[in-house]
Coordinates of C-alpha atoms and ligand atoms in Angstrom, one line a residue:
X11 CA -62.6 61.3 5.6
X12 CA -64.9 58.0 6.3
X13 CA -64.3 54.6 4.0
X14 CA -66.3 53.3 2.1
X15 CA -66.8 50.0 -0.2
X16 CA -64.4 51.2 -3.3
X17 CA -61.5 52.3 -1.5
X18 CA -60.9 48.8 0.8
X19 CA -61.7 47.8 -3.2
X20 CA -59.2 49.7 -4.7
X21 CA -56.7 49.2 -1.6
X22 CA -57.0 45.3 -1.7
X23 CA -57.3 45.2 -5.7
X24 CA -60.4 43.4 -5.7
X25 CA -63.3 43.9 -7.5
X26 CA -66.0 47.0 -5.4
X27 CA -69.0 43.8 -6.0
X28 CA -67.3 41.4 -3.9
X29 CA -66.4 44.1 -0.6
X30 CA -70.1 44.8 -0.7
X31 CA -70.9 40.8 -0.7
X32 CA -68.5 40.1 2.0
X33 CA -69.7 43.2 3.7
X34 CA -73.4 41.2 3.7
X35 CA -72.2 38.3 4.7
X36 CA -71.3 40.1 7.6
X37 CA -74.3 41.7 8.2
X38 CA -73.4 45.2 7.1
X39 CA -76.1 46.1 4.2
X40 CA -74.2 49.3 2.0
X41 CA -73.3 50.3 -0.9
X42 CA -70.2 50.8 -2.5
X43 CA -70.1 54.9 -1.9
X44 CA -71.7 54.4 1.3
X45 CA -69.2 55.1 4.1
X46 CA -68.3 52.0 6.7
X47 CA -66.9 52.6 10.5
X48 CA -63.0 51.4 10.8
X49 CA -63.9 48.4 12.4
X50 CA -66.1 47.0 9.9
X51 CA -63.8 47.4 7.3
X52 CA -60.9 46.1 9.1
X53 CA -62.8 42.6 9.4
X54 CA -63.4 42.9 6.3
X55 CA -60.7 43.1 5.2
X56 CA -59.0 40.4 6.7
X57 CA -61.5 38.1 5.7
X58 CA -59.8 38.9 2.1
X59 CA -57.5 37.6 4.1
X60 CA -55.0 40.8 4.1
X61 CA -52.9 42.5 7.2
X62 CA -54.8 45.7 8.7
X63 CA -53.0 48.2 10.8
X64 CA -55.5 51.1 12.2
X65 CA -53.3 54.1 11.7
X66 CA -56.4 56.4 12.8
X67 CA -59.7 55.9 14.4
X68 CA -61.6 56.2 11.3
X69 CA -58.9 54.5 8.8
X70 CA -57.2 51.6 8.3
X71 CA -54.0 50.5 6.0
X72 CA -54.2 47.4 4.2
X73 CA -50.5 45.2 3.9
X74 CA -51.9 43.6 1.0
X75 CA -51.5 39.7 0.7
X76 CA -49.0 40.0 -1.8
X77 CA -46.9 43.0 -0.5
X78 CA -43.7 41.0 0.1
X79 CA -43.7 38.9 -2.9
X80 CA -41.6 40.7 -4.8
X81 CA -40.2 38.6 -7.9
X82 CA -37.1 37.8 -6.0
X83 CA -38.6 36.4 -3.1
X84 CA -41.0 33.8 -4.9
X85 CA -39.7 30.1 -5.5
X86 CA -41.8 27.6 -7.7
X87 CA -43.5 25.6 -5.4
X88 CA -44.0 22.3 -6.1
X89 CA -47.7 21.3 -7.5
X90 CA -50.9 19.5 -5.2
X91 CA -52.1 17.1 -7.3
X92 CA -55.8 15.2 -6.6
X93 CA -56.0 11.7 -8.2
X94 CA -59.8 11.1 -9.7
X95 CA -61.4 8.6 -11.7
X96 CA -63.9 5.4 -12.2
X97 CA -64.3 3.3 -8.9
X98 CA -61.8 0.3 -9.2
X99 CA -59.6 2.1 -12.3
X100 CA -56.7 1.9 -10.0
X101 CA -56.4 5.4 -7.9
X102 CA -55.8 4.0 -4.4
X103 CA -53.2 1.7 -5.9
X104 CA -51.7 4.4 -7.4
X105 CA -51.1 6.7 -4.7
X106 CA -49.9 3.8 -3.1
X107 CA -46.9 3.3 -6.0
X108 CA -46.2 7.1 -6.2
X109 CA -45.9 6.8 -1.8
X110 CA -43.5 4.3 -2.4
X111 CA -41.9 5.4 -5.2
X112 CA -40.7 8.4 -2.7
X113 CA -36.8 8.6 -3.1
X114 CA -36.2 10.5 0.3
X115 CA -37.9 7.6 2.0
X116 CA -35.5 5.5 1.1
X117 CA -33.9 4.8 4.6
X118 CA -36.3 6.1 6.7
X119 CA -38.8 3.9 6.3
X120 CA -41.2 5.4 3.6
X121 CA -44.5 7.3 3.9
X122 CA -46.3 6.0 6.6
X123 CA -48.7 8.5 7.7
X124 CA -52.2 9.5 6.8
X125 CA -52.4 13.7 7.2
X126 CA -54.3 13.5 4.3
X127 CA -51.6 14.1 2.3
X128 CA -47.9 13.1 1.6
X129 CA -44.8 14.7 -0.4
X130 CA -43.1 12.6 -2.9
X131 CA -39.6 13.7 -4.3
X132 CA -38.5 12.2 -7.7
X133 CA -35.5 11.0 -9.1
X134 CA -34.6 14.4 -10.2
X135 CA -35.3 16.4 -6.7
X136 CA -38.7 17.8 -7.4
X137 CA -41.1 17.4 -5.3
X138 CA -44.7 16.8 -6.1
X139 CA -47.3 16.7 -3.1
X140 CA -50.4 14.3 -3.2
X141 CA -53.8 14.2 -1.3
X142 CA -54.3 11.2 -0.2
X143 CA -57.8 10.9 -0.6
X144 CA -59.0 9.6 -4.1
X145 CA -61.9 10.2 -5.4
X146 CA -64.3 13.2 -6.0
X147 CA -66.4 13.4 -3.0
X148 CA -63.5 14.3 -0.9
X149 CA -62.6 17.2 -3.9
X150 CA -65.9 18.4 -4.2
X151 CA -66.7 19.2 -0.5
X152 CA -63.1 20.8 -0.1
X153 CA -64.2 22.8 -3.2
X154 CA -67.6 24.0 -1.7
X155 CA -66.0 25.1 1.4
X156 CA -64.5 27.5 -1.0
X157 CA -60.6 25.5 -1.1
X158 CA -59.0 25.6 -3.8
X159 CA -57.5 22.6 -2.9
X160 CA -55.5 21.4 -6.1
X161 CA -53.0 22.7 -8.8
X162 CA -53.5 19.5 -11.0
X163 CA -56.2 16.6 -11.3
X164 CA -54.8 13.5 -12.3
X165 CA -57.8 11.2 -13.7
X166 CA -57.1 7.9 -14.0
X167 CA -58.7 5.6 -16.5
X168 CA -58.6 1.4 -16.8
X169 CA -57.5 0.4 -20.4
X170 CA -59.2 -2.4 -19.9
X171 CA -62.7 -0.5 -18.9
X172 CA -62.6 2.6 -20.4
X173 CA -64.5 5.8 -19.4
X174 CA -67.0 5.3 -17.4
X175 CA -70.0 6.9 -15.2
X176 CA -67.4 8.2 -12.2
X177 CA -64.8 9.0 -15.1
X178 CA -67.3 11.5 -16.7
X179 CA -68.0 12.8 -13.2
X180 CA -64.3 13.6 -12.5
X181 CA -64.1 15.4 -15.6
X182 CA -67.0 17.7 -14.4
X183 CA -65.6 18.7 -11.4
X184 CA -62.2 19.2 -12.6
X185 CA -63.5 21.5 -15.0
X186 CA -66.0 23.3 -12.9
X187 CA -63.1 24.1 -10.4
X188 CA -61.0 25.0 -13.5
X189 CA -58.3 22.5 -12.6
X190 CA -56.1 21.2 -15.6
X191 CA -56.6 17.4 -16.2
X192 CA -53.7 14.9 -17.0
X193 CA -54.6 11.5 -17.9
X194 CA -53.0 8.3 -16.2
X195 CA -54.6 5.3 -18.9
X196 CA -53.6 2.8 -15.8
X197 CA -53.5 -1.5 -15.6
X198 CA -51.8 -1.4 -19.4
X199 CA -50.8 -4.3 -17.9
X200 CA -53.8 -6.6 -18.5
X201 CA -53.7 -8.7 -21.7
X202 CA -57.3 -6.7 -22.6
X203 CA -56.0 -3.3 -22.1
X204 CA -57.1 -0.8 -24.9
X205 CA -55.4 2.4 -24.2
X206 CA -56.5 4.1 -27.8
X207 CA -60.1 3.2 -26.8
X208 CA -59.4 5.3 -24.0
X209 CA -58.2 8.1 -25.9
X210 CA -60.9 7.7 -28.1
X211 CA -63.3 7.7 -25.4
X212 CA -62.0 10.8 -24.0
X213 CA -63.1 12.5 -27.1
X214 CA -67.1 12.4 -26.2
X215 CA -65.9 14.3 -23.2
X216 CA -63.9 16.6 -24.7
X217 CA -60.8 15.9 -24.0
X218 CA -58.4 15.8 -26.2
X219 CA -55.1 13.9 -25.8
X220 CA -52.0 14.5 -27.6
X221 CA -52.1 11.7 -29.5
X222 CA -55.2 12.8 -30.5
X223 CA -54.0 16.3 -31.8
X224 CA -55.3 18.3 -28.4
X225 CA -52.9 19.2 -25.5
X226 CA -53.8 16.8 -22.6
X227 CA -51.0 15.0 -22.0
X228 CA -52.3 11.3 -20.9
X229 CA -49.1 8.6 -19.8
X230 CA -50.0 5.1 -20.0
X231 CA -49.5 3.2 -16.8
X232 CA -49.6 0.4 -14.6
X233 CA -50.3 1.2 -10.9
X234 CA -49.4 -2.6 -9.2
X235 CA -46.7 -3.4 -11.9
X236 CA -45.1 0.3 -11.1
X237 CA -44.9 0.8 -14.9
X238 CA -44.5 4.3 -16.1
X239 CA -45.0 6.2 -12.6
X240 CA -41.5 8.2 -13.8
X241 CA -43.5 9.3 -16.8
X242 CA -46.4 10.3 -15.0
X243 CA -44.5 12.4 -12.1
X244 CA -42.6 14.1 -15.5
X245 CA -45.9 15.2 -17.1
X246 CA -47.0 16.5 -13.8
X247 CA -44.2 18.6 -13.2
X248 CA -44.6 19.3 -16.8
X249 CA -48.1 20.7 -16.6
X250 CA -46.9 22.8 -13.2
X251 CA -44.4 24.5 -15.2
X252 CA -47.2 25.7 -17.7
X253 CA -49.2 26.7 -14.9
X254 CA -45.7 28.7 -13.2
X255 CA -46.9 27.8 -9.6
X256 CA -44.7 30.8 -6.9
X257 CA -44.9 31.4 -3.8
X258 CA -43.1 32.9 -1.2
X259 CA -41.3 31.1 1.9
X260 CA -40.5 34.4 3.6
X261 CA -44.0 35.2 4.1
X262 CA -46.7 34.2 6.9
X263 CA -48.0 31.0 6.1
X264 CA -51.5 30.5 4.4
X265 CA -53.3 27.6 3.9
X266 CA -55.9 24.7 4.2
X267 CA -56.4 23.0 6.4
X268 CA -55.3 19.2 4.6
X269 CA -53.2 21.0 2.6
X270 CA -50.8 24.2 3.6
X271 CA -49.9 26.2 0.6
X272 CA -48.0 29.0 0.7
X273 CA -45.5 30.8 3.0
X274 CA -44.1 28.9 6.1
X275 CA -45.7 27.7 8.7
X276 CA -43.2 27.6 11.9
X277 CA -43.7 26.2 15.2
X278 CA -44.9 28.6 17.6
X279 CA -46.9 30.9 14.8
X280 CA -50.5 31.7 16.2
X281 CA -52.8 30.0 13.6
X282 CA -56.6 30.6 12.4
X283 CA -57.7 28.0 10.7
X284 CA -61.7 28.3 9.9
X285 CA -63.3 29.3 13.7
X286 CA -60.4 27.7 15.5
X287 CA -57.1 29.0 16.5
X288 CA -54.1 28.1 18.5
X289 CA -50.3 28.0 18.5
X290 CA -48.8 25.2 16.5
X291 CA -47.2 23.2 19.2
X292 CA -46.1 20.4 17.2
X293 CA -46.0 19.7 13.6
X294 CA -45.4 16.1 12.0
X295 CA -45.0 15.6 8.5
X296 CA -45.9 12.6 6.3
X297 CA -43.2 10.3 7.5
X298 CA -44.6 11.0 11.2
X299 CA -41.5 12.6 11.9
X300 CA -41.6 15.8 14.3
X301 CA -40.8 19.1 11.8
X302 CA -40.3 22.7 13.1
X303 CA -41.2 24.6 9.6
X304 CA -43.3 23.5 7.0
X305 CA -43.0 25.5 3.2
X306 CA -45.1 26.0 0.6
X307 CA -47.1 22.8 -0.4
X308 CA -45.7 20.7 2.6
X309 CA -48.5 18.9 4.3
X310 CA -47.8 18.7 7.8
X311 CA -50.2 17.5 10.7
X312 CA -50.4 20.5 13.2
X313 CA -51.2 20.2 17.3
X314 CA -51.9 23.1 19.3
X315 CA -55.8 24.0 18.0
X316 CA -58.6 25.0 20.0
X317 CA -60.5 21.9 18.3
X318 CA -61.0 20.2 14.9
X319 CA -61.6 22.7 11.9
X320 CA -63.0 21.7 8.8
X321 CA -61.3 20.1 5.9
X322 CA -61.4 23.1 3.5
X323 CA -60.9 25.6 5.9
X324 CA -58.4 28.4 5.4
X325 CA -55.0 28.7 7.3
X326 CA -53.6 31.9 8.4
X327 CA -50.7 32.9 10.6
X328 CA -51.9 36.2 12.4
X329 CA -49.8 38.3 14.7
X330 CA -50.9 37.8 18.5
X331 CA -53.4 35.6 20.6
X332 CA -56.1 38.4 20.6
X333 CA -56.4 38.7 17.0
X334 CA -56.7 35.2 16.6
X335 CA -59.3 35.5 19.0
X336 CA -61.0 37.9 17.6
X337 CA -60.8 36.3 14.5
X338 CA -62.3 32.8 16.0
X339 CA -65.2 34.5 17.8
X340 CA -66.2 36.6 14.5
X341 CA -66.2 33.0 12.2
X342 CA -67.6 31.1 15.0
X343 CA -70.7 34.1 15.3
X344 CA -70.9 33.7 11.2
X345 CA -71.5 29.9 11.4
X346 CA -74.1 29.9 13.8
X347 CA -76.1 33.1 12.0
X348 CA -75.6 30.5 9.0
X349 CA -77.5 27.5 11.2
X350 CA -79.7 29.5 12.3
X351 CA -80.8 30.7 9.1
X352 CA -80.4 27.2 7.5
X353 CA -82.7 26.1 10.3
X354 CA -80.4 23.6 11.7
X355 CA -81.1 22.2 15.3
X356 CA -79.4 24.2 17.9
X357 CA -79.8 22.1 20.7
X358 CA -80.3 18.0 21.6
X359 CA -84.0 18.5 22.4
X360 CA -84.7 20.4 18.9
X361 CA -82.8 17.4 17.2
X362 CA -85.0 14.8 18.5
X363 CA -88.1 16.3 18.0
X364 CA -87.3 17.0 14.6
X365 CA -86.2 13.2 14.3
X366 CA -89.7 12.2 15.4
X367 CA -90.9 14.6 13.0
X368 CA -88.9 12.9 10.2
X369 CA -89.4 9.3 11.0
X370 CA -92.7 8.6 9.9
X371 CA -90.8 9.4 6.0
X372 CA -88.9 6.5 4.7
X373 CA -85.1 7.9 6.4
X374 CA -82.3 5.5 7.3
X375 CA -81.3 7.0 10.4
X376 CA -77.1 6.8 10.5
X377 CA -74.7 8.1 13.1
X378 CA -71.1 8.4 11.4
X379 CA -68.1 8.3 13.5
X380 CA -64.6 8.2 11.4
X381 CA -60.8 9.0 11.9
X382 CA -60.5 12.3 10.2
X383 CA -62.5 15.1 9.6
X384 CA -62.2 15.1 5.9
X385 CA -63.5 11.5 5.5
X386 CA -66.6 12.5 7.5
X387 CA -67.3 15.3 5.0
X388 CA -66.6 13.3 1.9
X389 CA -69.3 10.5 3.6
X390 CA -71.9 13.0 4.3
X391 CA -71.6 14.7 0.9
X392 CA -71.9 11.1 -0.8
X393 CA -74.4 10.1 1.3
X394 CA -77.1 12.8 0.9
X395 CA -76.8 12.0 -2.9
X396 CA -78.2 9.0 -2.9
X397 CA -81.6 10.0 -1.5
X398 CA -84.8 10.2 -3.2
X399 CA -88.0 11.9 -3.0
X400 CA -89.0 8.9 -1.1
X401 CA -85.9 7.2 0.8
X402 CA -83.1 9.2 1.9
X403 CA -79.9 8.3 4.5
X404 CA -80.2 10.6 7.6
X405 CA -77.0 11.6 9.2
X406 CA -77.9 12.3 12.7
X407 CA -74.0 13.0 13.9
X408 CA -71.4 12.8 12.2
X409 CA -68.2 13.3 14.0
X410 CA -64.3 12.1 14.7
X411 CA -63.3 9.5 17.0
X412 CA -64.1 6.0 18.3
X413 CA -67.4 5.3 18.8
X414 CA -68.7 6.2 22.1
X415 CA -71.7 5.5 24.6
X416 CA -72.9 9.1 23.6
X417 CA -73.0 7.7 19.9
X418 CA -75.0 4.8 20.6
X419 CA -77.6 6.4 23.0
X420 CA -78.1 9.3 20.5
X421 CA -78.8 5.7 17.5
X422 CA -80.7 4.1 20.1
X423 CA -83.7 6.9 20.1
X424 CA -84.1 7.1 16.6
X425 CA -83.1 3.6 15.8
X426 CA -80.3 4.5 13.9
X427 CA -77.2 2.3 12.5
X428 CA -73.8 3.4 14.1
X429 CA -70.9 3.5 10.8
X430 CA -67.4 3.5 12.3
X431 CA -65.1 4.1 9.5
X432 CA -61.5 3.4 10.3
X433 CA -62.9 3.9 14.2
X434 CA -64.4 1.4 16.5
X435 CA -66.7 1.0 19.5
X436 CA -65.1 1.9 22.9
X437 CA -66.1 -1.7 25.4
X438 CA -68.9 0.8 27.1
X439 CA -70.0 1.6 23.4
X440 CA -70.3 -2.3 22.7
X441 CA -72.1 -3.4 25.5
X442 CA -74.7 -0.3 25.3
X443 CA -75.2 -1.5 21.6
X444 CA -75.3 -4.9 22.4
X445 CA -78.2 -3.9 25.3
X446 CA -80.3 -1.7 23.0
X447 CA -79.4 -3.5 20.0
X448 CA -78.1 -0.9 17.7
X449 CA -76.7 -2.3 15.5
X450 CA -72.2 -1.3 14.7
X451 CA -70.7 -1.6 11.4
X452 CA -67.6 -0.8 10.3
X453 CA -66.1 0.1 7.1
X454 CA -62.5 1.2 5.8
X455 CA -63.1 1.9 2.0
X456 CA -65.5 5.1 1.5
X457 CA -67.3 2.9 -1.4
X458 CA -68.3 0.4 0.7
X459 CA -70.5 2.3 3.0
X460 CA -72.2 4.0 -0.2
X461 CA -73.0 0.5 -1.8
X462 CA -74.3 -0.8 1.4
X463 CA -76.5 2.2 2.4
X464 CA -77.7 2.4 -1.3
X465 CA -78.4 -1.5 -0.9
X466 CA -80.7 -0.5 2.5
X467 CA -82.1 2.7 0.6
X468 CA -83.6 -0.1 -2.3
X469 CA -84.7 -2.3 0.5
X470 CA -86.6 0.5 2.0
X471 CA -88.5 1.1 -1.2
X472 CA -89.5 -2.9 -2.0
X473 CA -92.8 -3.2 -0.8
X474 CA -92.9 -5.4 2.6
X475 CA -93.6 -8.8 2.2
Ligands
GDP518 P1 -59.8 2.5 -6.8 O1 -61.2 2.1 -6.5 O2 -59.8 3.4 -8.0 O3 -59.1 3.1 -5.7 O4 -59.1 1.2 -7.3 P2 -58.0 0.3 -6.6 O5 -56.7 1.0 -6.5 O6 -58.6 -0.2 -5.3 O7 -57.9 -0.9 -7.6 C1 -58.9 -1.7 -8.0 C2 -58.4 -3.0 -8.4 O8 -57.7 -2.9 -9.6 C3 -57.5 -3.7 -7.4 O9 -57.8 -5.1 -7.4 C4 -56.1 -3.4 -7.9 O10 -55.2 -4.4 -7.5 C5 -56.4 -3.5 -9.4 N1 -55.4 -2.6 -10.1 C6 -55.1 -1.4 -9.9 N2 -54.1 -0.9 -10.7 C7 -53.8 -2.0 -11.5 C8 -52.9 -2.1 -12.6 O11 -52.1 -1.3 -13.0 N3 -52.9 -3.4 -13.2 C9 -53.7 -4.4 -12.8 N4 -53.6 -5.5 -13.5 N5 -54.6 -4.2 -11.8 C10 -54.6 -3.1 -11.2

């Protein structure tokens, strides 16, 4: 007897609404009683990210994600925390402290690498792991590639500033992704620091700090004096206690790509991760060091892709080369049905005559080259809010790696600015640049290319003199 829509729903314990939206995503149009052909529902399926085995032409049998997770098997894994809050309230220094605060780096030389994440172990063996992006752009963009990327938000407020504009944002997003907040009151330090205005500032936002009666526990800290940081790793592992975070080593691993989550990922497992694939050939954790299995919530840098995924993009371990193929080719034939219905330029010619279109609007034309994927993201994302109805930043590329020739000619025919962040010019780049004078800037703090292209964006609208 044929499948259809509320048996995979039944089988994978999901609701029969969400097989028929996947189901359309996929270009399948049904409905829930209508009946589906094997194949269909075996991608499907694993794009619920499940195990299929065909055990006939017409049927397949679902290992369901969590078939092997019996109670016994699951471990608390430790909690991925994302640090948030006001720009300048402290959160770069304080992912640096908590880096070096690391007692297993002891002798070997600390935390050294950026994989966009590190692994801290406090005095009392727990482990907490950290993205090492701050900020919300970075956390939004994960979270609208459909990540969920963090256990715990950690928003950190200046007692000597209080909430402010990018502190209320935080909150938003923390709460719109349903992530618990913990307060860090940071720079108690400074002879001016208020802490209780803090608190009391919280309130208008609703959140309510112990001290206040509520049940957000806030620590008061200072990030350069390294005051407090115990405290604050205790109410972490505190708050992932209430949240009773499992998983299970034994299985496949499954993650994102920044951050792997659950299961363990070995070296020589056959990865998807968004529309690329590959066997992990190599894996180096946050001390650069060369690791051959990575648990659950152990960020590890992974070589052996077809090419760069997307921060955000999911993880999985699948069982042989042609299903990862499979797999790959399926995604990649999703994304482009997804330009192609956004409109987005398909080729180099359609780009530029859609940049000639566009230039006679008020656009600062940008090409963004940076060292990792996820930074490129978070810059786009901040980027496209700062436009107007009248002046807007245009990204023409984005893309990761040093800035090249190809860079440079593709600025050159739209008159575009070339943004290196934590990249630089190659000497072909700078001599092209220097010939067609486009101009090169580079940048290291995500902030600093916001302020300056909001700068050019007002400069734009000033009438000219
Ligand atoms: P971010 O923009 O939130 O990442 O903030 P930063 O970590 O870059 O810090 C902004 C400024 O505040 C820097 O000059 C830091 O040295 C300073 N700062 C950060 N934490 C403390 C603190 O605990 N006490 C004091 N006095 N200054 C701090």
């Amino acid at each position: 007897e044929a499948l259809d829509g509320t048996d995979l729903a039944s089988r994978m314990a999901v609701r029969g609404a969400e097989v028929v939206k996947r189901l359309m995503e996929m270009g399948t149009i049904v409905t829930i009683t209508q009946s589906i052909d094997a194949d269909t529902a075996q991608l499907a399926v694993e794009e619920f990210g499940h195990k299929v085995r065909r055990v006939s032409e017409a049927d397949v049998e679902i290992g369901l994600k969590g078939e092997d997770d019996t109670i016994d098997a699951l471990l608390i894994r430790s909690p991925v925390v994302t640090v948030m809050g006001h720009v300048d309230h402290g959160k770069t220094s304080l992912l640096d402290a908590i880096r070096s605060s690391d007692v297993a780096s002891g002798e070997a030389g600390g935390i050294t690498q950026h994989i966009g994440a590190y692994q801290v172990e406090t005095p009392k063996g727990a482990r907490i792991t950290f993205i090492d992006t701050p900020g919300h752009a970075a956390f939004t963009e994960m979270r609208a590639r459909g990540a969920s990327v963090t256990d715990i938000v950690v928003l950190v407020v200046a007692a000597d500033d209080g909430v402010m504009p990018q502190t209320a944002e935080a909150i938003n997003h923390a709460r719109a992704a349903g992530v618990p907040i913990l307060v860090a009151i940071n720079k108690i330090d400074r002879p001016d620091a208020d802490p209780n205005r803090v608190r009391q500032d919280l309130l208008q936002h609703e959140i309510v700090t112990e001290a206040m009666g509520g049940d957000v526990l806030a620590v008061e800290i200072s990030a350069t004096q390294k005051l407090n940081l115990d405290k604050l790793e205790e109410a972490i592992l505190l708050q992932a206690e209430l949240l009773e975070l499992t998983a299970n080593p034994d299985r496949a691993a499954e993650g994102v790509v920044i951050e792997a989550k659950r299961g363990t990922l070995r070296i020589g497992d056959i990865v998807v991760a968004g529309a690329q694939w590959g066997r992990v050939r190599a894996m180096y954790d946050d001390h650069g060091a060369a690791t051959k299995a990575a648990g659950p919530a152990v960020p590890v840098e992974v070589l052996g892709l077809s090419g760069a995924p997307q921060a955000g993009d999911e993880v999985v371990v699948v069982e042989n080369e042609r299903r990862a193929r499979e797999v790959s080719e399926f995604r990649h034939a999703r994304t482009r049905e997804k330009e192609v219905a956004r409109g987005a330029p398909l080729n180099l010619e359609q780009l530029f005559s859609e940049i000639q279109e566009k230039e006679s609007k008020s656009e600062l034309p940008l090409v963004i080259k940076t060292d990792v994927q996820g930074s490129a993201e978070a810059l786009v994302g901040a980027l496209a809010r700062l436009g107007t109805d009248e002046v807007a930043a245009r990204v023409l590329h984005s893309g990761v790696g040093g800035i090249t020739e190809a860079d440079v000619t593709l600025a050159a025919a739209s008159d575009a600015t070339v943004f290196g962040f934590n990249v630089r010019a190659n000497a072909q780049a700078r001599e092209l640049a220097a010939r067609t004078g486009i101009e090169l800037r580079y940048f290291a703090v995500i902030y600093d290319v916001v302020d300056e292209v909001r700068a050019s964006l007002e400069g734009m609208l000033r009438p000219e003199a």
